[in-house]
Every structure is written in structure tokens, then in C-alpha cells.
Coordinates of C-alpha atoms (C1' of nucleotides) in Angstrom, one line a residue:
Chain A
M1 CA 0.0 -0.1 0.0
K2 CA 1.9 2.8 -1.3
K3 CA -0.2 4.9 -3.4
R4 CA -3.0 7.4 -2.6
T5 CA -4.9 7.4 -6.1
Y6 CA -5.0 4.6 -8.7
S7 CA -5.0 5.1 -12.5
C8 CA -7.5 2.1 -12.7
G9 CA -8.9 -0.8 -10.6
L10 CA -6.2 -3.3 -11.6
D11 CA -3.7 -0.7 -10.3
A12 CA -5.7 -0.7 -6.7
A13 CA -5.9 -4.6 -6.5
V14 CA -2.3 -5.2 -7.0
D15 CA -1.4 -2.5 -4.8
V16 CA -3.5 -4.6 -2.2
V17 CA -2.3 -8.4 -3.0
G18 CA 1.3 -7.4 -3.8
G19 CA 4.6 -7.6 -2.1
K20 CA 6.1 -11.3 -1.0
W21 CA 3.7 -12.8 1.3
K22 CA -0.1 -11.5 1.1
A23 CA -1.3 -14.0 -1.9
L24 CA 0.1 -16.9 0.4
I25 CA -1.7 -15.7 3.6
L26 CA -4.8 -15.4 1.8
W27 CA -4.3 -18.6 0.5
E28 CA -3.7 -20.0 3.7
L29 CA -6.6 -18.4 5.1
H30 CA -9.0 -19.0 2.2
T31 CA -9.5 -22.8 3.9
G32 CA -10.9 -21.2 7.1
V33 CA -9.7 -19.6 10.5
R34 CA -6.3 -20.2 11.5
R35 CA -4.0 -19.5 14.5
F36 CA -0.6 -17.4 14.4
A37 CA 1.5 -20.1 14.9
E38 CA -0.2 -22.1 12.3
L39 CA 0.0 -20.0 9.6
R40 CA 3.7 -19.2 10.4
R41 CA 3.9 -22.9 9.9
G42 CA 1.9 -23.4 7.0
I43 CA 3.7 -20.5 4.9
D44 CA 7.4 -21.9 4.0
G45 CA 10.2 -19.1 5.2
I46 CA 8.3 -16.3 6.6
S47 CA 9.3 -14.8 9.7
E48 CA 7.0 -14.4 12.8
K49 CA 8.2 -10.6 12.0
M50 CA 6.6 -10.5 8.4
L51 CA 3.6 -12.7 9.4
I52 CA 2.3 -10.2 12.0
Q53 CA 3.3 -7.0 9.6
Q54 CA 1.0 -8.3 6.8
L55 CA -1.8 -9.8 8.9
R56 CA -1.9 -6.3 10.7
E57 CA -1.8 -4.4 7.2
M58 CA -4.4 -6.8 5.9
E59 CA -6.8 -6.1 9.2
T60 CA -6.5 -2.4 8.7
Y61 CA -7.6 -3.1 5.0
G62 CA -10.5 -4.9 6.0
L63 CA -9.6 -8.3 4.7
V64 CA -8.9 -9.7 7.8
H65 CA -10.7 -10.4 11.3
R66 CA -8.3 -11.3 14.2
E67 CA -9.8 -12.7 17.3
V68 CA -7.9 -12.5 20.5
H69 CA -8.8 -15.1 23.1
R70 CA -7.7 -14.2 26.4
Q71 CA -6.2 -16.9 28.0
V72 CA -3.1 -18.5 28.9
P73 CA -1.3 -19.7 26.7
P74 CA -2.4 -16.9 24.5
K75 CA -4.8 -18.0 21.4
V76 CA -5.3 -15.5 18.3
E77 CA -7.4 -16.5 15.4
Y78 CA -7.1 -15.1 12.0
S79 CA -10.2 -15.5 9.5
L80 CA -11.2 -13.6 6.1
T81 CA -13.7 -11.0 6.7
D82 CA -16.6 -10.9 3.4
F83 CA -14.4 -8.2 2.0
G84 CA -11.5 -10.6 2.0
R85 CA -13.3 -13.4 0.7
S86 CA -14.6 -11.1 -2.3
L87 CA -11.0 -10.2 -2.9
N88 CA -10.0 -14.4 -2.7
E89 CA -12.9 -15.1 -5.3
A90 CA -11.7 -12.2 -7.7
L91 CA -7.9 -13.6 -7.2
I92 CA -9.0 -17.4 -8.6
P93 CA -8.8 -16.7 -12.3
L94 CA -5.5 -15.3 -11.8
G95 CA -4.5 -18.1 -9.4
D96 CA -5.6 -20.8 -12.1
W97 CA -3.4 -18.7 -14.7
G98 CA -0.3 -19.1 -12.8
E99 CA -1.2 -22.6 -11.4
R100 CA -1.4 -23.2 -15.6
H101 CA 1.6 -21.6 -16.3
M102 CA 3.8 -22.3 -13.8
S103 CA 6.4 -24.1 -15.0
T104 CA 6.9 -21.8 -17.8
I105 CA 7.1 -18.8 -15.0
E106 CA 9.7 -20.7 -13.2
A107 CA 11.7 -21.5 -16.2
I108 CA 12.2 -17.6 -16.7
P109 CA 15.9 -16.4 -16.9
R110 CA 16.1 -14.0 -14.0
D111 CA 18.9 -11.0 -13.8
Chain B
M1 CA 10.4 -12.1 -10.5
K2 CA 12.2 -12.7 -7.4
K3 CA 11.7 -16.5 -6.8
R4 CA 12.8 -19.6 -8.5
T5 CA 9.8 -21.7 -6.8
Y6 CA 6.2 -21.3 -5.8
S7 CA 4.1 -22.4 -3.6
C8 CA 0.9 -21.7 -5.1
G9 CA 0.0 -20.4 -8.7
L10 CA -1.4 -17.5 -7.1
D11 CA 2.1 -16.8 -5.5
A12 CA 3.4 -17.1 -9.1
A13 CA 1.2 -14.9 -11.0
V14 CA 1.4 -12.0 -8.3
D15 CA 5.3 -12.2 -8.7
V16 CA 4.7 -11.6 -12.3
V17 CA 2.2 -8.8 -12.2
G18 CA 3.8 -7.1 -8.8
G19 CA 5.6 -4.1 -9.2
K20 CA 4.5 -0.4 -9.4
W21 CA 3.8 -0.2 -13.2
K22 CA 3.4 -3.7 -14.8
A23 CA -0.4 -3.4 -14.1
L24 CA -0.3 -0.5 -15.9
I25 CA 1.5 -1.3 -18.9
L26 CA -0.7 -4.5 -19.4
W27 CA -4.1 -1.9 -19.0
E28 CA -2.1 0.2 -21.7
L29 CA -1.8 -2.7 -24.0
H30 CA -5.0 -4.0 -23.3
T31 CA -6.7 -1.6 -26.0
G32 CA -3.7 -2.7 -28.8
V33 CA -0.3 -1.6 -30.3
R34 CA 1.4 0.9 -28.7
R35 CA 4.5 2.9 -29.4
F36 CA 7.1 3.5 -26.9
A37 CA 6.8 7.5 -26.5
E38 CA 2.7 6.5 -26.5
L39 CA 3.1 4.3 -23.2
R40 CA 5.0 6.7 -21.9
R41 CA 2.7 9.7 -22.6
G42 CA -0.2 7.0 -21.3
I43 CA 1.4 6.2 -17.9
D44 CA 1.3 8.8 -15.8
G45 CA 4.5 9.4 -13.8
I46 CA 6.5 6.8 -14.9
S47 CA 10.2 7.4 -16.4
E48 CA 11.7 6.1 -19.3
K49 CA 13.9 4.3 -17.7
M50 CA 11.2 2.5 -15.6
L51 CA 9.0 1.9 -18.6
I52 CA 11.7 0.1 -20.9
Q53 CA 12.9 -1.8 -17.6
Q54 CA 9.3 -3.4 -17.5
L55 CA 8.7 -3.6 -21.1
R56 CA 11.8 -5.9 -21.2
E57 CA 11.0 -8.2 -18.2
M58 CA 7.3 -8.5 -19.8
E59 CA 8.8 -9.4 -22.7
T60 CA 11.5 -11.9 -21.2
Y61 CA 8.3 -13.6 -19.6
G62 CA 6.6 -13.5 -23.5
L63 CA 4.1 -11.5 -22.5
V64 CA 4.9 -8.6 -24.8
H65 CA 6.1 -8.4 -28.3
R66 CA 8.9 -5.9 -29.5
E67 CA 8.9 -5.1 -32.9
V68 CA 11.7 -2.7 -34.4
H69 CA 10.8 -0.9 -37.7
R70 CA 14.3 0.0 -39.0
Q71 CA 13.8 3.8 -39.9
V72 CA 14.7 7.0 -39.1
P73 CA 13.3 8.3 -36.3
P74 CA 13.3 4.9 -34.7
K75 CA 9.6 3.3 -34.3
V76 CA 9.2 0.5 -31.7
E77 CA 6.0 -0.8 -31.2
Y78 CA 4.8 -2.8 -28.1
S79 CA 2.0 -5.5 -28.2
L80 CA 0.6 -8.3 -25.9
T81 CA 1.4 -11.9 -27.2
D82 CA -1.5 -14.5 -26.7
F83 CA 0.2 -15.4 -23.4
G84 CA 0.0 -11.7 -21.9
R85 CA -3.9 -11.9 -23.2
S86 CA -4.3 -14.8 -21.2
L87 CA -2.9 -13.2 -18.3
N88 CA -5.1 -10.0 -18.9
E89 CA -8.3 -11.9 -18.7
A90 CA -7.1 -13.7 -16.0
L91 CA -6.8 -10.2 -14.3
I92 CA -10.6 -9.2 -15.4
P93 CA -11.9 -9.9 -12.0
L94 CA -9.5 -8.6 -10.1
G95 CA -9.7 -5.0 -12.1
D96 CA -13.1 -5.5 -11.7
W97 CA -12.7 -5.6 -7.8
G98 CA -10.0 -3.0 -7.5
E99 CA -12.7 -0.7 -9.6
R100 CA -15.7 -2.0 -7.0
H101 CA -13.5 -1.2 -3.9
M102 CA -11.2 1.9 -5.2
S103 CA -13.1 4.5 -2.7
T104 CA -12.5 2.1 0.2
I105 CA -8.7 1.2 -0.8
E106 CA -8.1 4.7 -1.1
A107 CA -9.3 5.9 2.2
I108 CA -7.3 3.4 4.0
P109 CA -4.8 5.2 6.5
R110 CA -1.4 4.6 5.4
D111 CA 1.9 4.3 7.7
Chain C
dT1 C1' 21.7 26.9 -36.0
dC2 C1' 18.9 25.3 -32.3
dA3 C1' 15.2 23.0 -30.1
dG4 C1' 12.3 18.8 -30.3
dG5 C1' 11.0 14.2 -31.2
dT6 C1' 12.6 9.2 -31.6
dA7 C1' 14.0 4.9 -28.4
dC8 C1' 16.8 4.1 -25.5
dT9 C1' 21.5 3.1 -22.0
dG10 C1' 24.2 3.4 -17.6
dA11 C1' 25.7 5.9 -13.2
dC12 C1' 24.4 7.3 -9.3
dC13 C1' 21.4 7.9 -5.5
dT14 C1' 16.9 7.4 -2.4
dT15 C1' 12.9 4.6 -0.7
dT16 C1' 10.8 0.8 0.5
dT17 C1' 10.7 -3.7 1.5
dT18 C1' 12.6 -7.9 3.8
dC19 C1' 15.3 -10.6 6.9
dT20 C1' 18.0 -11.4 11.2
dC21 C1' 18.0 -11.4 15.7
dA22 C1' 17.0 -11.0 20.4
dG23 C1' 13.9 -10.3 23.7
dT24 C1' 8.9 -10.6 26.5
dG25 C1' 5.7 -13.2 30.0
dC26 C1' 3.2 -16.8 31.3
dG27 C1' 2.2 -22.1 31.9
dA28 C1' 3.2 -26.8 30.8
dA29 C1' 6.3 -31.0 30.0
dG30 C1' 10.5 -32.9 30.6
Chain D
dC1 C1' 14.6 -26.2 36.8
dT2 C1' 15.5 -25.6 32.2
dT3 C1' 13.4 -26.0 27.8
dC4 C1' 9.4 -25.5 24.8
dG5 C1' 5.5 -23.0 22.5
dC6 C1' 2.2 -19.0 22.8
dA7 C1' 2.1 -14.6 20.0
dC8 C1' 4.4 -11.1 19.7
dT9 C1' 7.8 -6.4 19.5
dG10 C1' 11.8 -3.4 18.3
dA11 C1' 16.7 -2.5 16.6
dG12 C1' 19.3 -2.4 13.1
dA13 C1' 21.0 -4.2 8.4
dA14 C1' 20.7 -5.9 3.8
dA15 C1' 18.5 -6.6 -0.2
dA16 C1' 15.2 -4.9 -3.9
dA17 C1' 13.0 -1.7 -6.1
dG18 C1' 12.4 2.7 -8.0
dG19 C1' 14.0 7.5 -9.3
dT20 C1' 16.9 11.5 -11.1
dC21 C1' 19.7 13.1 -14.6
dA22 C1' 22.8 13.1 -18.1
dG23 C1' 24.2 11.4 -22.5
dT24 C1' 23.5 8.8 -27.7
dA25 C1' 22.5 9.3 -32.8
dC26 C1' 20.0 10.7 -35.9
dC27 C1' 16.2 13.7 -38.5
dT28 C1' 12.8 17.6 -38.9
dG29 C1' 10.6 21.9 -38.3
dA30 C1' 11.6 27.1 -37.0

DNA sequence: TCAGGTACTGACCTTTTTCTCAGTGCGAAG
DNA sequence: CTTCGCACTGAGAAAAAGGTCAGTACCTGA
């Protein structure tokens, strides 16, 4: 989320889903409610700092709902809001596209 | 394009469309063939360096076709390949989502 | 002759993003 | 009595992305 104005809807949407981790988090939450540590284990290579940072951002966007259960040890559950689910649905064709062309994309020479 | 392996199709796709300019370029090319300077004028705020950098990247992905007409002054035309068009189609629902929620997204407090 | 348009390229710098690592406080398990 | 898991937080550094600016070589119109 860097911009304040967008030249088209796609521009705005890519700003919301962009970055290294948001798509992965959205994907993990697609299946339902998840605890913090479950997400961390489910998303390969993510650090705790990045995970919270992204979750908090998505919370301020209204995509993710955060529920704290006051108990020891602490239990915090994350889930998608209706808004988040609507985003996930809009992402399905893109996810399918990526799935179909994954090997092509991975084979592209970098730098 | 930073990764070599992806955990899901969405991850791969977001890596391809991510960044500040690619969505905008894709959107501009959606309407047809464009010359370099036309793209520059059409995309508000982009520098020549960024525009070429992104176009070249998209060319190596096979999304964009670059055609040089050997003449003076030079004329270079950019257009989408079939692969690029297939990506654009997969992006339509996301673009629509962004369009629908643009005002919400713009109203989110940053930092 | 001099600015302007064509399509770039490369050096260098700033901003943004991501990563690493250490630490918190509590309870349960070994 | 030490370690583990829980859900974080913050400092500081590294890496990636993006931006500015100057220059190239040629032609056209003023």
C-alpha cells in the first residue's frame, strides 16, 4: 500500500495483494480460521515479524479479522472477512493462470 | 520476479504482475499496439527507464512482443502476445474488484 | 543553428521492503 | 529447573525496487 490514488482498478488491486507474502496468507486463510503459529508453519520461509506485519496491514484493509481469546497460553485466530473473501474470489482466475503456467514462469531466466 | 519456486499458482502470478508499473502497462497494451513514447505519455508518472525496464522484463516473460521498424526516427511497437492476453483476461475479475472498492482502498490510512 | 522528437542506456542515489536476531511473560512438560 | 510453545515487538541491517539525470545518434521543422 504505497499510493493514494490509482489510475485503474487493477492498479489498486495489485497494490493490495502485492508483496512477497500477502497472496500466500490469503491462500492459507482461504480454507478457514487459522491461529498465528499455524499460519507461520503453513507458510514456508516466513518470519514471525513479516507474518504479523502483513496480517496487521490486511486487518486495517478490512480483509482479515483478528480474534483474541484471553487465555494462557494466548490464542489468536485469524480469518477472512466478507471483503477478504470477495478479494479471494476475484483472485481465483489469476491463481488458475499461475497454476497453468507455473513451469513456464519458473523457467524464465532472472537477472 | 524474484523467486524460482512457488507454493501456489497465485504466488507465481502475483510475482509476475507485481510492482508499481506492470499492471498499468498491461492495461495500456490491452487496447492494442503502442509505441514507446505513446506508452510513456499514457502512463502518468513513469520514467523512460522504468518503462523500458518493465517492458523488457515482460518481453522475457513472453507477455509482450517488441517490434522494431528500422527507420529514422526509430519506431518500436509493443503489443501483447497470446500469453499476455491470457494473463490480462485472468486479471479482469481482479480489476473489477479494484474498481468496485477503489474508494475504500484509497481511504485506508497508510503508515 | 537550435530546439524537439525518436528510443533508448548507464551511473548513481533514495526509498521501500524484507530479513535477522534478540527479547517479553506466562504455563506446561520433561 | 530448564526448555518449549504461545503471540508477539523492536533495533538494525541488507536487499530490492524505484527515481533522477545526463548522454547517445539521427532527422525534422522553425
